[in-house]
Coordinates of C-alpha atoms and ligand atoms in Angstrom, one line a residue:
Chain A
S291 CA 0.0 0.0 0.0
L292 CA 1.1 3.6 -0.5
S293 CA 1.2 4.2 3.3
K294 CA 3.7 1.3 3.8
G295 CA 5.7 2.3 0.7
I296 CA 6.1 5.9 2.0
Q297 CA 6.8 4.9 5.6
S298 CA 9.7 2.6 4.5
L299 CA 11.1 5.3 2.2
I300 CA 11.1 8.0 4.8
T301 CA 12.3 5.9 7.8
R302 CA 15.8 6.3 6.5
F303 CA 15.5 10.1 7.0
A304 CA 14.4 9.8 10.6
G305 CA 16.5 12.2 12.7
T306 CA 17.1 14.8 10.0
G307 CA 14.8 17.2 11.8
K308 CA 12.7 18.5 8.9
L309 CA 10.9 17.1 5.8
T310 CA 13.0 18.6 3.0
E311 CA 12.6 18.6 -0.8
E312 CA 15.2 15.9 -1.1
N313 CA 13.8 13.5 1.3
V314 CA 10.2 13.9 0.2
K315 CA 11.1 13.6 -3.5
D316 CA 11.1 9.8 -3.4
A317 CA 7.9 9.7 -1.4
L318 CA 6.2 12.1 -3.9
R319 CA 7.2 9.8 -6.8
E320 CA 5.4 7.0 -5.0
V321 CA 2.3 9.1 -4.5
R322 CA 2.4 10.2 -8.2
L323 CA 2.5 6.5 -9.3
A324 CA -0.2 5.6 -6.9
L325 CA -2.5 8.3 -8.1
L326 CA -1.9 7.5 -11.8
E327 CA -2.6 3.9 -11.2
A328 CA -5.8 5.0 -9.4
D329 CA -6.9 6.7 -12.6
V330 CA -6.5 10.3 -11.3
N331 CA -6.0 12.6 -14.2
L332 CA -2.4 13.5 -14.9
G333 CA -2.8 17.2 -14.6
V334 CA -4.8 16.8 -11.4
T335 CA -2.1 14.5 -10.1
R336 CA 0.6 17.1 -10.8
A337 CA -1.3 19.9 -9.1
F338 CA -2.0 17.7 -6.1
I339 CA 1.7 16.7 -5.7
E340 CA 2.7 20.4 -5.8
R341 CA 0.3 21.2 -3.1
V342 CA 1.5 18.3 -0.9
K343 CA 5.1 19.3 -1.4
T344 CA 4.3 22.9 -0.3
R345 CA 2.4 21.6 2.8
A346 CA 5.0 19.1 3.7
M347 CA 8.1 21.3 3.2
G348 CA 9.7 22.5 6.3
K349 CA 7.3 20.7 8.6
E350 CA 9.1 20.1 11.8
V351 CA 9.5 16.4 12.4
I352 CA 8.2 16.1 15.9
E353 CA 10.4 14.2 18.3
G354 CA 9.5 10.5 18.3
V355 CA 7.2 10.9 15.2
N356 CA 8.4 8.9 12.2
P357 CA 8.8 11.3 9.2
G358 CA 7.1 8.7 7.0
Q359 CA 4.0 8.9 9.2
M360 CA 4.1 12.7 9.0
M361 CA 4.3 12.5 5.2
V362 CA 1.4 10.0 4.9
K363 CA -0.7 12.2 7.2
V364 CA 0.0 15.3 5.0
I365 CA -1.0 13.4 1.9
H366 CA -4.0 11.8 3.4
D367 CA -5.3 15.1 5.0
E368 CA -4.7 17.0 1.7
L369 CA -6.6 14.4 -0.3
T370 CA -9.4 14.2 2.3
Q371 CA -9.8 18.0 2.3
L372 CA -9.8 18.1 -1.4
M373 CA -12.6 15.4 -1.6
G374 CA -14.8 17.6 0.5
G375 CA -15.6 18.6 4.1
P376 CA -16.4 16.0 6.8
D377 CA -20.1 16.2 6.3
A378 CA -21.7 15.8 2.9
E379 CA -24.1 18.5 2.1
P380 CA -27.7 17.5 2.7
I381 CA -30.2 17.7 -0.2
K382 CA -31.4 21.2 -0.9
F383 CA -35.2 20.9 -0.5
A384 CA -37.4 23.6 -2.0
G385 CA -38.9 26.1 0.4
G386 CA -42.4 25.7 -1.2
G387 CA -43.6 23.5 -4.1
P388 CA -41.8 20.4 -5.3
T389 CA -38.0 19.9 -5.1
V390 CA -36.7 19.1 -8.6
I391 CA -33.7 16.8 -9.0
L392 CA -32.0 16.3 -12.4
M393 CA -29.8 13.3 -13.1
A394 CA -27.4 13.5 -16.0
G395 CA -24.3 11.7 -17.3
L396 CA -22.7 9.5 -19.8
Q397 CA -24.3 6.3 -21.1
G398 CA -24.4 3.4 -18.7
A399 CA -23.1 5.4 -15.6
G400 CA -26.0 4.2 -13.5
K401 CA -28.5 7.1 -13.7
T402 CA -31.7 5.2 -13.9
T403 CA -30.8 2.9 -11.0
T404 CA -29.6 5.9 -9.0
C405 CA -32.9 7.6 -9.5
G406 CA -34.5 4.7 -7.7
K407 CA -31.9 4.7 -4.9
L408 CA -32.2 8.4 -4.3
A409 CA -36.0 8.1 -4.2
A410 CA -35.7 5.3 -1.6
L411 CA -33.3 7.3 0.5
I412 CA -35.4 10.5 0.4
R413 CA -38.5 8.6 1.5
K414 CA -36.7 6.7 4.3
K415 CA -34.6 9.6 5.6
H416 CA -36.8 12.6 5.0
E417 CA -40.2 11.0 4.8
K418 CA -41.1 12.9 1.6
S419 CA -43.1 11.7 -1.4
V420 CA -41.4 11.2 -4.7
L421 CA -42.4 11.3 -8.4
L422 CA -40.0 9.5 -10.7
V423 CA -39.9 10.9 -14.3
A424 CA -39.0 8.7 -17.3
A425 CA -37.5 11.3 -19.6
D426 CA -35.1 8.9 -21.4
L427 CA -37.1 8.5 -24.6
Q428 CA -34.3 7.0 -26.6
R429 CA -32.9 3.9 -25.0
P430 CA -35.0 0.7 -25.7
A431 CA -37.1 -0.1 -22.6
A432 CA -35.6 2.8 -20.6
V433 CA -39.1 4.0 -19.6
E434 CA -40.0 0.4 -18.7
Q435 CA -36.9 0.1 -16.5
L436 CA -37.9 3.1 -14.4
K437 CA -41.5 1.8 -14.2
V438 CA -40.2 -1.5 -12.8
L439 CA -38.1 0.4 -10.2
G440 CA -41.1 2.6 -9.4
A441 CA -43.3 -0.5 -8.9
Q442 CA -40.6 -2.0 -6.6
L443 CA -40.7 1.1 -4.5
G444 CA -44.4 1.7 -4.7
M445 CA -43.7 5.2 -6.2
P446 CA -45.4 6.8 -9.2
V447 CA -43.5 7.1 -12.5
H448 CA -44.5 9.9 -14.8
T449 CA -44.5 9.0 -18.5
E450 CA -45.6 10.8 -21.6
T451 CA -45.8 9.8 -25.3
G452 CA -45.3 12.1 -28.3
M453 CA -43.3 14.6 -26.4
T454 CA -39.7 15.7 -26.1
P455 CA -37.8 15.1 -22.9
P456 CA -37.9 18.8 -21.8
S457 CA -41.7 18.8 -22.2
V458 CA -42.1 15.5 -20.3
C459 CA -40.1 17.0 -17.4
E460 CA -42.0 20.2 -17.4
R461 CA -45.3 18.3 -17.4
A462 CA -44.1 16.1 -14.5
V463 CA -43.1 19.2 -12.4
A464 CA -46.6 20.7 -13.0
R465 CA -48.2 17.4 -12.0
A466 CA -46.1 17.3 -8.8
K467 CA -47.2 20.8 -8.0
A468 CA -50.8 20.0 -8.6
E469 CA -50.7 16.7 -6.6
R470 CA -48.5 18.1 -3.8
I471 CA -45.7 15.6 -4.4
D472 CA -42.6 16.7 -2.5
V473 CA -39.8 15.6 -4.8
V474 CA -39.5 15.1 -8.6
I475 CA -36.5 13.1 -9.9
L476 CA -35.8 13.4 -13.6
D477 CA -34.1 10.4 -15.2
T478 CA -32.5 11.5 -18.5
A479 CA -30.9 9.6 -21.4
G480 CA -27.2 8.9 -21.3
R481 CA -25.3 11.2 -23.6
L482 CA -21.9 12.0 -24.8
H483 CA -20.5 15.4 -23.8
V484 CA -19.4 15.9 -27.4
D485 CA -23.0 15.4 -28.7
D486 CA -24.0 19.0 -29.0
A487 CA -27.7 18.3 -29.8
L488 CA -28.1 16.1 -26.7
M489 CA -26.1 18.5 -24.4
T490 CA -28.4 21.3 -25.6
E491 CA -31.4 19.0 -24.8
V492 CA -30.4 18.4 -21.2
A493 CA -29.6 22.1 -20.8
E494 CA -33.1 22.8 -22.0
V495 CA -34.5 20.3 -19.4
S496 CA -32.7 22.2 -16.7
R497 CA -33.8 25.6 -18.0
R498 CA -37.4 24.6 -18.1
T499 CA -37.6 22.8 -14.8
Q500 CA -35.2 25.0 -12.7
P501 CA -33.9 22.0 -10.6
H502 CA -32.8 22.5 -7.0
E503 CA -30.3 19.8 -7.5
V504 CA -28.4 18.8 -10.6
F505 CA -26.3 15.6 -10.2
L506 CA -23.6 14.4 -12.6
V507 CA -23.7 10.6 -12.3
C508 CA -20.2 9.2 -12.8
D509 CA -18.9 5.6 -12.9
A510 CA -16.1 5.0 -10.3
M511 CA -14.1 3.1 -12.9
T512 CA -13.8 6.0 -15.3
G513 CA -10.3 6.8 -16.4
Q514 CA -8.5 9.9 -17.6
D515 CA -11.5 11.0 -19.7
A516 CA -13.4 11.9 -16.5
V517 CA -12.1 15.4 -16.7
N518 CA -13.3 15.9 -20.2
S519 CA -16.9 14.8 -19.6
A520 CA -17.1 16.4 -16.2
K521 CA -15.9 19.7 -17.5
A522 CA -18.4 19.7 -20.4
F523 CA -21.4 18.8 -18.2
N524 CA -20.3 21.4 -15.7
D525 CA -20.2 24.0 -18.4
R526 CA -23.6 23.2 -19.8
L527 CA -25.5 22.5 -16.6
P528 CA -25.8 24.1 -13.1
L529 CA -24.3 21.0 -11.4
T530 CA -24.8 21.0 -7.7
G531 CA -23.0 17.7 -7.1
V532 CA -21.7 14.4 -8.3
I533 CA -22.8 10.8 -7.6
L534 CA -20.2 8.2 -7.9
T535 CA -21.5 4.7 -8.8
K536 CA -20.3 1.1 -8.7
L537 CA -18.0 1.8 -5.8
D538 CA -18.6 -1.8 -4.7
G539 CA -16.1 -2.8 -7.4
D540 CA -12.3 -2.7 -6.9
A541 CA -11.7 0.4 -9.1
R542 CA -9.6 2.8 -7.0
G543 CA -11.9 5.6 -8.1
G544 CA -9.3 8.3 -8.9
A545 CA -12.0 9.8 -11.2
A546 CA -13.6 11.2 -8.1
L547 CA -10.6 13.4 -7.4
S548 CA -10.4 14.5 -11.1
V549 CA -14.1 15.3 -11.3
R550 CA -13.9 17.2 -8.0
E551 CA -10.9 19.2 -9.1
V552 CA -12.2 20.1 -12.5
T553 CA -15.8 21.0 -11.5
G554 CA -15.3 22.2 -8.0
K555 CA -18.6 20.4 -7.2
P556 CA -18.8 18.1 -4.2
I557 CA -19.4 14.3 -4.4
R558 CA -22.6 13.9 -2.6
F559 CA -23.6 10.2 -2.8
V560 CA -22.1 6.8 -3.8
G561 CA -23.6 3.7 -5.3
L562 CA -22.5 0.5 -3.6
G563 CA -24.4 -2.2 -5.5
E564 CA -27.2 -2.9 -7.9
K565 CA -30.0 -3.0 -5.3
L566 CA -31.9 0.1 -4.4
D567 CA -30.7 0.1 -0.8
K568 CA -27.0 0.1 -1.9
F569 CA -26.6 3.8 -1.6
D570 CA -24.9 6.1 0.9
V571 CA -23.7 9.6 1.5
F572 CA -20.1 10.3 0.4
H573 CA -17.3 9.9 3.0
P574 CA -14.2 11.9 1.9
A575 CA -11.7 10.2 4.2
R576 CA -12.8 6.7 3.0
M577 CA -12.4 7.8 -0.6
A578 CA -8.9 9.2 0.1
D579 CA -7.9 5.9 1.6
R580 CA -9.2 4.0 -1.4
I581 CA -7.5 6.2 -4.0
L582 CA -4.2 6.1 -2.2
G583 CA -4.4 2.3 -2.1
Chain B
I251 CA 0.3 16.5 -30.1
L252 CA 4.0 17.3 -30.8
P253 CA 5.1 20.0 -33.3
F254 CA 6.1 18.4 -36.6
G255 CA 9.7 18.2 -37.8
R256 CA 11.3 19.3 -34.5
D257 CA 14.4 17.7 -33.0
L258 CA 13.5 15.7 -30.0
D259 CA 14.4 17.2 -26.6
A260 CA 13.6 16.2 -23.0
D261 CA 10.5 18.5 -22.9
L262 CA 9.0 17.0 -26.0
V263 CA 9.6 13.5 -24.8
D264 CA 7.9 14.4 -21.5
Q265 CA 4.9 15.8 -23.4
L266 CA 4.7 12.6 -25.3
E267 CA 4.6 10.6 -22.1
E268 CA 1.8 12.8 -20.8
H269 CA -0.2 12.1 -23.9
L270 CA 0.1 8.4 -23.4
Y271 CA -1.2 8.8 -19.9
S272 CA -4.2 10.8 -21.0
A273 CA -5.2 7.9 -23.3
D274 CA -5.5 5.6 -20.3
I275 CA -2.4 3.6 -21.2
G276 CA -1.5 3.4 -17.5
P277 CA 1.8 3.9 -15.7
R278 CA 3.2 0.4 -16.1
T279 CA 2.6 0.2 -19.9
V280 CA 3.6 3.9 -20.4
G281 CA 6.8 3.1 -18.5
K282 CA 7.6 0.2 -20.9
I283 CA 6.8 2.2 -24.0
M284 CA 8.8 5.3 -22.9
E285 CA 11.7 3.0 -22.1
A286 CA 11.7 1.9 -25.7
V287 CA 11.4 5.5 -27.0
R288 CA 14.2 6.8 -24.8
A289 CA 16.4 3.9 -25.8
A290 CA 15.8 4.6 -29.5
W291 CA 16.4 8.3 -28.9
K292 CA 19.6 7.6 -27.0
N293 CA 21.1 5.3 -29.7
R294 CA 20.0 7.9 -32.3
T295 CA 17.5 5.5 -34.1
I296 CA 15.0 8.4 -33.8
K297 CA 16.0 12.1 -33.7
T298 CA 13.0 14.1 -34.7
T299 CA 9.3 14.3 -33.6
D300 CA 8.2 12.7 -36.9
E301 CA 10.6 9.7 -36.4
C302 CA 9.4 9.4 -32.8
F303 CA 5.8 9.2 -33.9
A304 CA 6.5 6.7 -36.6
F305 CA 8.5 4.6 -34.0
L306 CA 5.7 4.9 -31.4
K307 CA 2.9 4.0 -33.8
A308 CA 4.8 0.9 -35.1
H309 CA 5.6 -0.1 -31.5
V310 CA 2.0 0.1 -30.4
K311 CA 0.6 -1.5 -33.5
G312 CA 3.0 -4.3 -32.9
I313 CA 1.5 -4.9 -29.5
L314 CA -2.1 -4.9 -30.8
S315 CA -1.9 -6.8 -34.1
G316 CA -1.2 -10.3 -35.0
E317 CA -4.6 -11.8 -34.0
S318 CA -7.7 -12.5 -36.0
T319 CA -10.7 -10.4 -35.5
A320 CA -13.0 -13.0 -37.2
L321 CA -15.4 -14.8 -35.0
R322 CA -14.6 -18.5 -34.5
R323 CA -17.1 -20.9 -36.2
A324 CA -18.5 -24.2 -34.9
A325 CA -17.3 -27.1 -37.1
S326 CA -21.0 -28.0 -37.5
G327 CA -24.3 -26.8 -36.0
P328 CA -24.9 -23.4 -34.3
T329 CA -21.9 -21.2 -33.3
V330 CA -22.5 -20.1 -29.7
V331 CA -21.3 -16.7 -28.6
L332 CA -21.4 -15.8 -24.9
V333 CA -21.2 -12.1 -24.0
A334 CA -20.1 -10.9 -20.5
G335 CA -18.8 -7.8 -18.8
V336 CA -19.3 -5.4 -15.9
N337 CA -22.4 -3.3 -15.5
G338 CA -23.4 -0.7 -18.2
T339 CA -20.5 -1.4 -20.6
G340 CA -22.8 -1.9 -23.6
K341 CA -23.3 -5.7 -23.7
T342 CA -26.9 -5.8 -24.7
T343 CA -26.5 -3.0 -27.3
S344 CA -23.4 -4.7 -28.8
I345 CA -25.2 -8.0 -29.1
A346 CA -27.9 -6.3 -31.1
K347 CA -25.3 -4.8 -33.4
I348 CA -23.3 -8.0 -33.8
A349 CA -26.5 -10.1 -34.4
N350 CA -27.6 -7.7 -37.1
R351 CA -24.3 -8.3 -38.9
L352 CA -24.4 -12.1 -38.5
K353 CA -28.0 -12.3 -39.9
K354 CA -26.8 -12.4 -43.6
D355 CA -24.8 -15.5 -42.6
G356 CA -27.7 -17.6 -41.5
P357 CA -30.5 -17.6 -38.8
V358 CA -29.5 -15.9 -35.6
I359 CA -31.1 -16.6 -32.2
L360 CA -30.6 -14.4 -29.1
A361 CA -30.9 -15.4 -25.5
A362 CA -32.0 -13.0 -22.8
G363 CA -29.6 -14.2 -20.2
D364 CA -30.0 -11.2 -17.9
T365 CA -32.8 -12.3 -15.7
F366 CA -32.0 -9.9 -12.9
R367 CA -32.0 -6.3 -13.9
A368 CA -35.1 -4.2 -14.4
A369 CA -36.4 -4.5 -18.0
A370 CA -33.3 -6.3 -19.2
S371 CA -35.1 -8.8 -21.3
E372 CA -37.6 -6.1 -22.5
Q373 CA -34.6 -4.2 -23.8
L374 CA -33.2 -7.1 -25.7
A375 CA -36.7 -8.1 -26.9
L376 CA -37.1 -4.6 -28.5
W377 CA -33.8 -5.0 -30.2
A378 CA -34.6 -8.6 -31.4
D379 CA -37.8 -7.2 -32.9
R380 CA -36.1 -4.3 -34.5
I381 CA -33.5 -6.5 -36.3
G382 CA -35.8 -9.4 -36.9
V383 CA -34.3 -12.2 -35.0
R384 CA -35.8 -14.7 -32.6
L385 CA -35.3 -14.2 -28.8
I386 CA -35.3 -17.0 -26.2
R387 CA -36.4 -15.5 -22.8
Q388 CA -37.9 -16.6 -19.5
D389 CA -39.5 -14.8 -16.6
K390 CA -37.5 -12.3 -14.5
G391 CA -35.7 -14.1 -11.8
A392 CA -35.3 -17.3 -13.8
D393 CA -31.9 -19.1 -13.6
P394 CA -29.7 -17.7 -16.4
A395 CA -28.3 -21.2 -16.9
A396 CA -31.8 -22.4 -17.6
V397 CA -32.3 -19.7 -20.2
A398 CA -28.9 -20.6 -21.8
F399 CA -29.9 -24.3 -21.9
D400 CA -33.3 -23.5 -23.5
A401 CA -31.6 -21.3 -26.1
V402 CA -29.0 -23.9 -27.0
E403 CA -31.8 -26.5 -27.5
A404 CA -33.7 -24.0 -29.6
A405 CA -30.6 -23.2 -31.7
L406 CA -30.0 -26.9 -32.3
S407 CA -33.5 -27.9 -33.1
S408 CA -34.1 -24.9 -35.4
K409 CA -30.7 -25.4 -37.1
A410 CA -29.7 -21.8 -36.3
A411 CA -26.3 -20.6 -37.6
W412 CA -25.6 -18.4 -34.6
L413 CA -26.7 -18.2 -30.9
V414 CA -25.7 -15.0 -29.0
I415 CA -26.2 -15.1 -25.3
D416 CA -26.6 -11.9 -23.2
T417 CA -25.7 -12.0 -19.5
A418 CA -26.3 -9.6 -16.6
G419 CA -23.7 -7.0 -15.8
R420 CA -21.6 -8.1 -12.9
L421 CA -18.5 -6.9 -11.1
H422 CA -15.5 -9.4 -11.1
T423 CA -15.3 -8.9 -7.4
Q424 CA -18.7 -10.5 -6.9
E425 CA -17.8 -14.2 -6.3
N426 CA -21.3 -15.6 -6.5
L427 CA -22.0 -13.8 -9.8
M428 CA -18.7 -15.0 -11.3
A429 CA -19.7 -18.5 -10.2
E430 CA -23.1 -18.0 -11.9
L431 CA -21.2 -17.1 -15.2
D432 CA -19.1 -20.3 -14.8
K433 CA -22.3 -22.3 -14.4
V434 CA -23.8 -20.8 -17.6
K435 CA -20.6 -21.7 -19.5
R436 CA -20.7 -25.3 -18.2
I437 CA -24.3 -25.8 -19.0
I438 CA -23.6 -24.7 -22.6
R439 CA -20.6 -26.9 -22.8
K440 CA -22.5 -29.9 -21.5
R441 CA -24.9 -29.7 -24.5
I442 CA -22.4 -28.7 -27.1
P443 CA -18.8 -29.8 -26.1
D444 CA -17.0 -27.1 -28.1
A445 CA -19.3 -24.3 -27.0
P446 CA -19.2 -21.4 -26.3
H447 CA -17.1 -21.1 -29.5
E448 CA -16.7 -17.4 -28.9
T449 CA -16.7 -15.6 -25.5
L450 CA -16.6 -11.9 -25.7
L451 CA -15.8 -9.5 -22.9
V452 CA -17.4 -6.1 -23.4
L453 CA -15.3 -3.2 -22.1
D454 CA -16.2 0.5 -21.9
A455 CA -13.6 2.8 -23.6
T456 CA -14.0 5.3 -20.7
T457 CA -12.8 2.8 -18.2
G458 CA -9.4 3.3 -16.7
Q459 CA -6.9 0.8 -15.3
N460 CA -9.7 -1.4 -13.9
A461 CA -10.3 -2.7 -17.4
I462 CA -7.1 -4.8 -16.9
S463 CA -8.5 -6.4 -13.8
Q464 CA -11.8 -7.0 -15.6
A465 CA -10.0 -8.8 -18.4
V466 CA -7.8 -10.8 -16.0
E467 CA -10.6 -11.8 -13.6
F468 CA -13.3 -12.6 -16.2
G469 CA -10.6 -14.5 -18.0
K470 CA -10.2 -16.8 -15.0
V471 CA -13.8 -17.9 -15.2
L472 CA -14.4 -17.8 -19.0
D473 CA -12.2 -18.7 -21.9
L474 CA -12.3 -15.2 -23.4
T475 CA -11.7 -15.2 -27.2
G476 CA -12.3 -11.6 -27.8
L477 CA -12.9 -8.1 -26.5
V478 CA -15.5 -5.6 -27.6
L479 CA -14.5 -2.0 -26.9
T480 CA -17.5 0.3 -26.7
K481 CA -18.2 4.1 -26.6
L482 CA -15.2 5.0 -28.8
D483 CA -17.4 7.7 -30.3
G484 CA -16.7 9.7 -27.1
T485 CA -13.4 11.3 -26.3
A486 CA -11.9 8.4 -24.4
K487 CA -9.2 6.6 -26.3
G488 CA -9.5 3.2 -24.8
G489 CA -5.7 2.9 -24.2
A490 CA -6.3 0.4 -21.4
I491 CA -6.5 -2.4 -24.0
I492 CA -2.8 -1.9 -24.6
G493 CA -2.1 -2.7 -20.9
I494 CA -4.5 -5.7 -21.3
R495 CA -2.4 -7.1 -24.2
D496 CA 0.6 -6.9 -21.8
Q497 CA -1.1 -9.4 -19.5
V498 CA -3.5 -11.5 -21.5
K499 CA -3.5 -12.3 -25.1
I500 CA -7.1 -11.5 -25.9
P501 CA -7.7 -9.7 -29.2
V502 CA -10.1 -6.8 -29.6
K503 CA -12.6 -8.0 -32.2
F504 CA -15.2 -5.2 -32.4
V505 CA -15.5 -1.6 -31.4
G506 CA -18.7 0.3 -30.6
V507 CA -19.0 3.8 -32.0
G508 CA -22.5 4.8 -31.2
E509 CA -26.0 3.8 -29.9
K510 CA -27.5 2.8 -33.3
V511 CA -27.5 -0.7 -34.7
D512 CA -24.9 0.1 -37.4
D513 CA -22.5 1.7 -35.0
L514 CA -20.2 -1.3 -34.9
E515 CA -16.8 -1.7 -36.5
T516 CA -14.4 -4.6 -36.8
F517 CA -11.3 -3.7 -34.8
D518 CA -8.6 -2.1 -37.0
P519 CA -5.3 -1.8 -35.1
D520 CA -4.0 0.8 -37.6
G521 CA -7.0 3.0 -37.3
F522 CA -7.0 2.6 -33.5
V523 CA -3.4 3.7 -33.2
E524 CA -3.8 6.6 -35.5
A525 CA -6.7 7.9 -33.4
L526 CA -4.6 7.3 -30.2
F527 CA -2.1 9.8 -31.4
E528 CA -4.5 12.4 -32.8
Ligands
GTP617 N1 -22.5 -3.0 -9.0 C1 -23.2 -1.9 -9.2 N2 -23.9 -1.7 -10.3 C2 -24.6 -0.6 -10.5 C3 -24.5 0.5 -9.6 N3 -25.3 1.5 -10.1 C4 -25.8 1.0 -11.3 N4 -25.4 -0.2 -11.5 C5 -25.7 -1.1 -12.7 O1 -25.1 -0.5 -13.8 C6 -25.9 -0.8 -14.9 C7 -26.3 0.5 -15.6 O2 -27.2 1.1 -14.8 P1 -28.3 2.1 -15.4 O3 -29.1 2.6 -14.3 O4 -29.1 1.4 -16.5 O5 -27.4 3.2 -16.1 P2 -27.9 4.5 -16.9 O6 -26.9 5.6 -16.6 O7 -29.3 4.8 -16.6 O8 -27.7 4.0 -18.4 P3 -28.2 4.8 -19.7 O9 -29.6 5.3 -19.4 O10 -28.1 3.8 -20.8 O11 -27.2 5.9 -19.9 C8 -27.0 -1.7 -14.5 O12 -26.6 -3.0 -14.6 C9 -27.1 -1.3 -13.0 O13 -27.7 -2.3 -12.2 C10 -23.7 0.4 -8.4 O14 -23.6 1.3 -7.6 N5 -23.1 -0.8 -8.3
GTP618 N1 -22.2 6.4 -27.3 C1 -22.2 5.0 -27.2 N2 -23.1 4.5 -26.3 C2 -23.2 3.1 -26.3 C3 -22.3 2.3 -27.0 N3 -22.6 1.0 -26.7 C4 -23.6 1.1 -25.8 N4 -24.0 2.3 -25.5 C5 -25.0 2.9 -24.6 O1 -24.5 2.5 -23.3 C6 -25.7 2.3 -22.5 C7 -25.6 0.9 -21.8 O2 -25.8 -0.1 -22.8 P1 -26.3 -1.5 -22.5 O3 -26.3 -2.3 -23.8 O4 -27.6 -1.5 -21.8 O5 -25.2 -2.0 -21.5 P2 -25.1 -3.4 -20.7 O6 -23.7 -3.8 -20.6 O7 -26.0 -4.4 -21.4 O8 -25.7 -3.0 -19.3 P3 -26.1 -4.0 -18.1 O9 -26.8 -5.1 -18.7 O10 -27.0 -3.1 -17.3 O11 -24.9 -4.4 -17.4 C8 -26.9 2.5 -23.4 O12 -27.4 3.8 -23.2 C9 -26.3 2.3 -24.8 O13 -27.1 2.9 -25.8 C10 -21.4 2.9 -27.9 O14 -20.6 2.3 -28.6 N5 -21.4 4.3 -28.0
MG619 MG1 -30.9 5.0 -17.9
MG620 MG1 -27.5 -5.6 -20.6

């Protein structure tokens, strides 16, 4: 593991009094390798290493404390702080009228499943009513997929025929207002950030429904490309957070750091399995541990 | 990526290394490739950026070529293709694309082997309808091995040319689901000793280094004969497959370049490498 690797490197410098550029150089090389193997974007890795170097430099090595341990602590703290504060932000519920939540992201990231999970969490934790909205009109049986999840949860699913996704969403919000449903979750089609027509479409959904939360749903095993798609979605949508899915796998999840860096938006939730209860708020320290390996 | 016709210097070589990383080639494989580049530069085999590019492209093409992209055929009777991979990579969509291609070769049957996920068989049923092939399916929650068995029987009795079996997405870290996949394979093999003749692992081009673990771990349970690399119509380069070739000799047979039925290409190492260095 990185911690062991760095500890053994820096043990030989015990007794030098300070962490210096020379004695942290090897350790930082280890960190760089660990981050790249974890799929953290190269540019993000470089910026992170620079920050760690600045923080570590000149730190007094406290009597009796292993410099390696100090180094690991600096790295871990810096990464944890980057990933977000200790408490994930709670959902921003609307003051009056329905709270609108928009789910967007690349194909296959886990949006539809996450709509079901988020609905389940909101009902359980906040005791609010939820309307699921099937606005993916392009994938075969996407509407059916959300209807099955709605049936499993005993929650209504809004569907329309002969309408564009922005109109379906607008109608769903109007229905929620009329029926006094607390929360509306909009499931949208997966799309490429380089598909201008579809990026315009999802921006239109956002413009016409004025969501209180806009989540980028991102697969934890995404590699270097995470920065490209995240930046594009962040440019076109008023993102309020990121949901990282499939964290029950063994991908290190470096995309989390890349997405956080490039959008500045916090990771709010994580998907931990296919079932609807496999969902949790994001824990920055745990993610830092996982990325460092 | 690098300015044309310039003499190589340390900065340019570093820039090149960065580009390799951004394509998801991964530290280990980048290290090996850069070692070769630096050695060639040191012994003056390559001196300019153009020569460096030519060297690099040839080097990577060398890693990726040399294997057939054609699907294996059964000596007689239906050829059975089993498709697997982690969640959301594009298995079901790729099956529809591949089946559509195989149609002109003889009757194709599809099997809805994902009996777990919401509307999984409905999704494949819509595709089967769209491309005009027969689908074998059972109720949600049925044993996938039972569906596979049914499908093999149907393929044999109807003298189908091809049987393509869809499976549920699963993570290679889920032991019970990997065991389920093994059971599906064994059931097929019991009925047709040489089957599955082709076992394809579907990988998402946006996936990073975890793609290597996927290929290695799925390869422990299945005799993988090919990879399908999807979503190459995005900006991800799919460079993880180079690292995969380092560890397991599984050739890429198809690439997915979109969500429509015709968005499938036979893997072309030259085209892939050119795109890698764009
Ligand atoms: N293991 C695991 N699988 C997940 C998780 N979240 C979603 N999945 C699975 O990932 C696959 C894709 O999920 P979907 O919800 O269909 O993804 P999507 O983003 O809606 O896909 P498109 O609408 O086609 O863009 C399914 O097999 C899900 O069961 C997770 O946290 N863990
Ligand atoms: N842009 C693009 N999208 C693709 C490609 N292949 C598949 N997709 C999309 O990726 C999403 C997931 O595809 P599926 O075929 O459902 O994936 P799967 O592996 O069967 O998913 P699970 O069965 O849930 O594990 C869908 O929205 C597809 O349209 C491709 O080559 N390019
Ligand atoms: Mg969906
Ligand atoms: Mg599928």
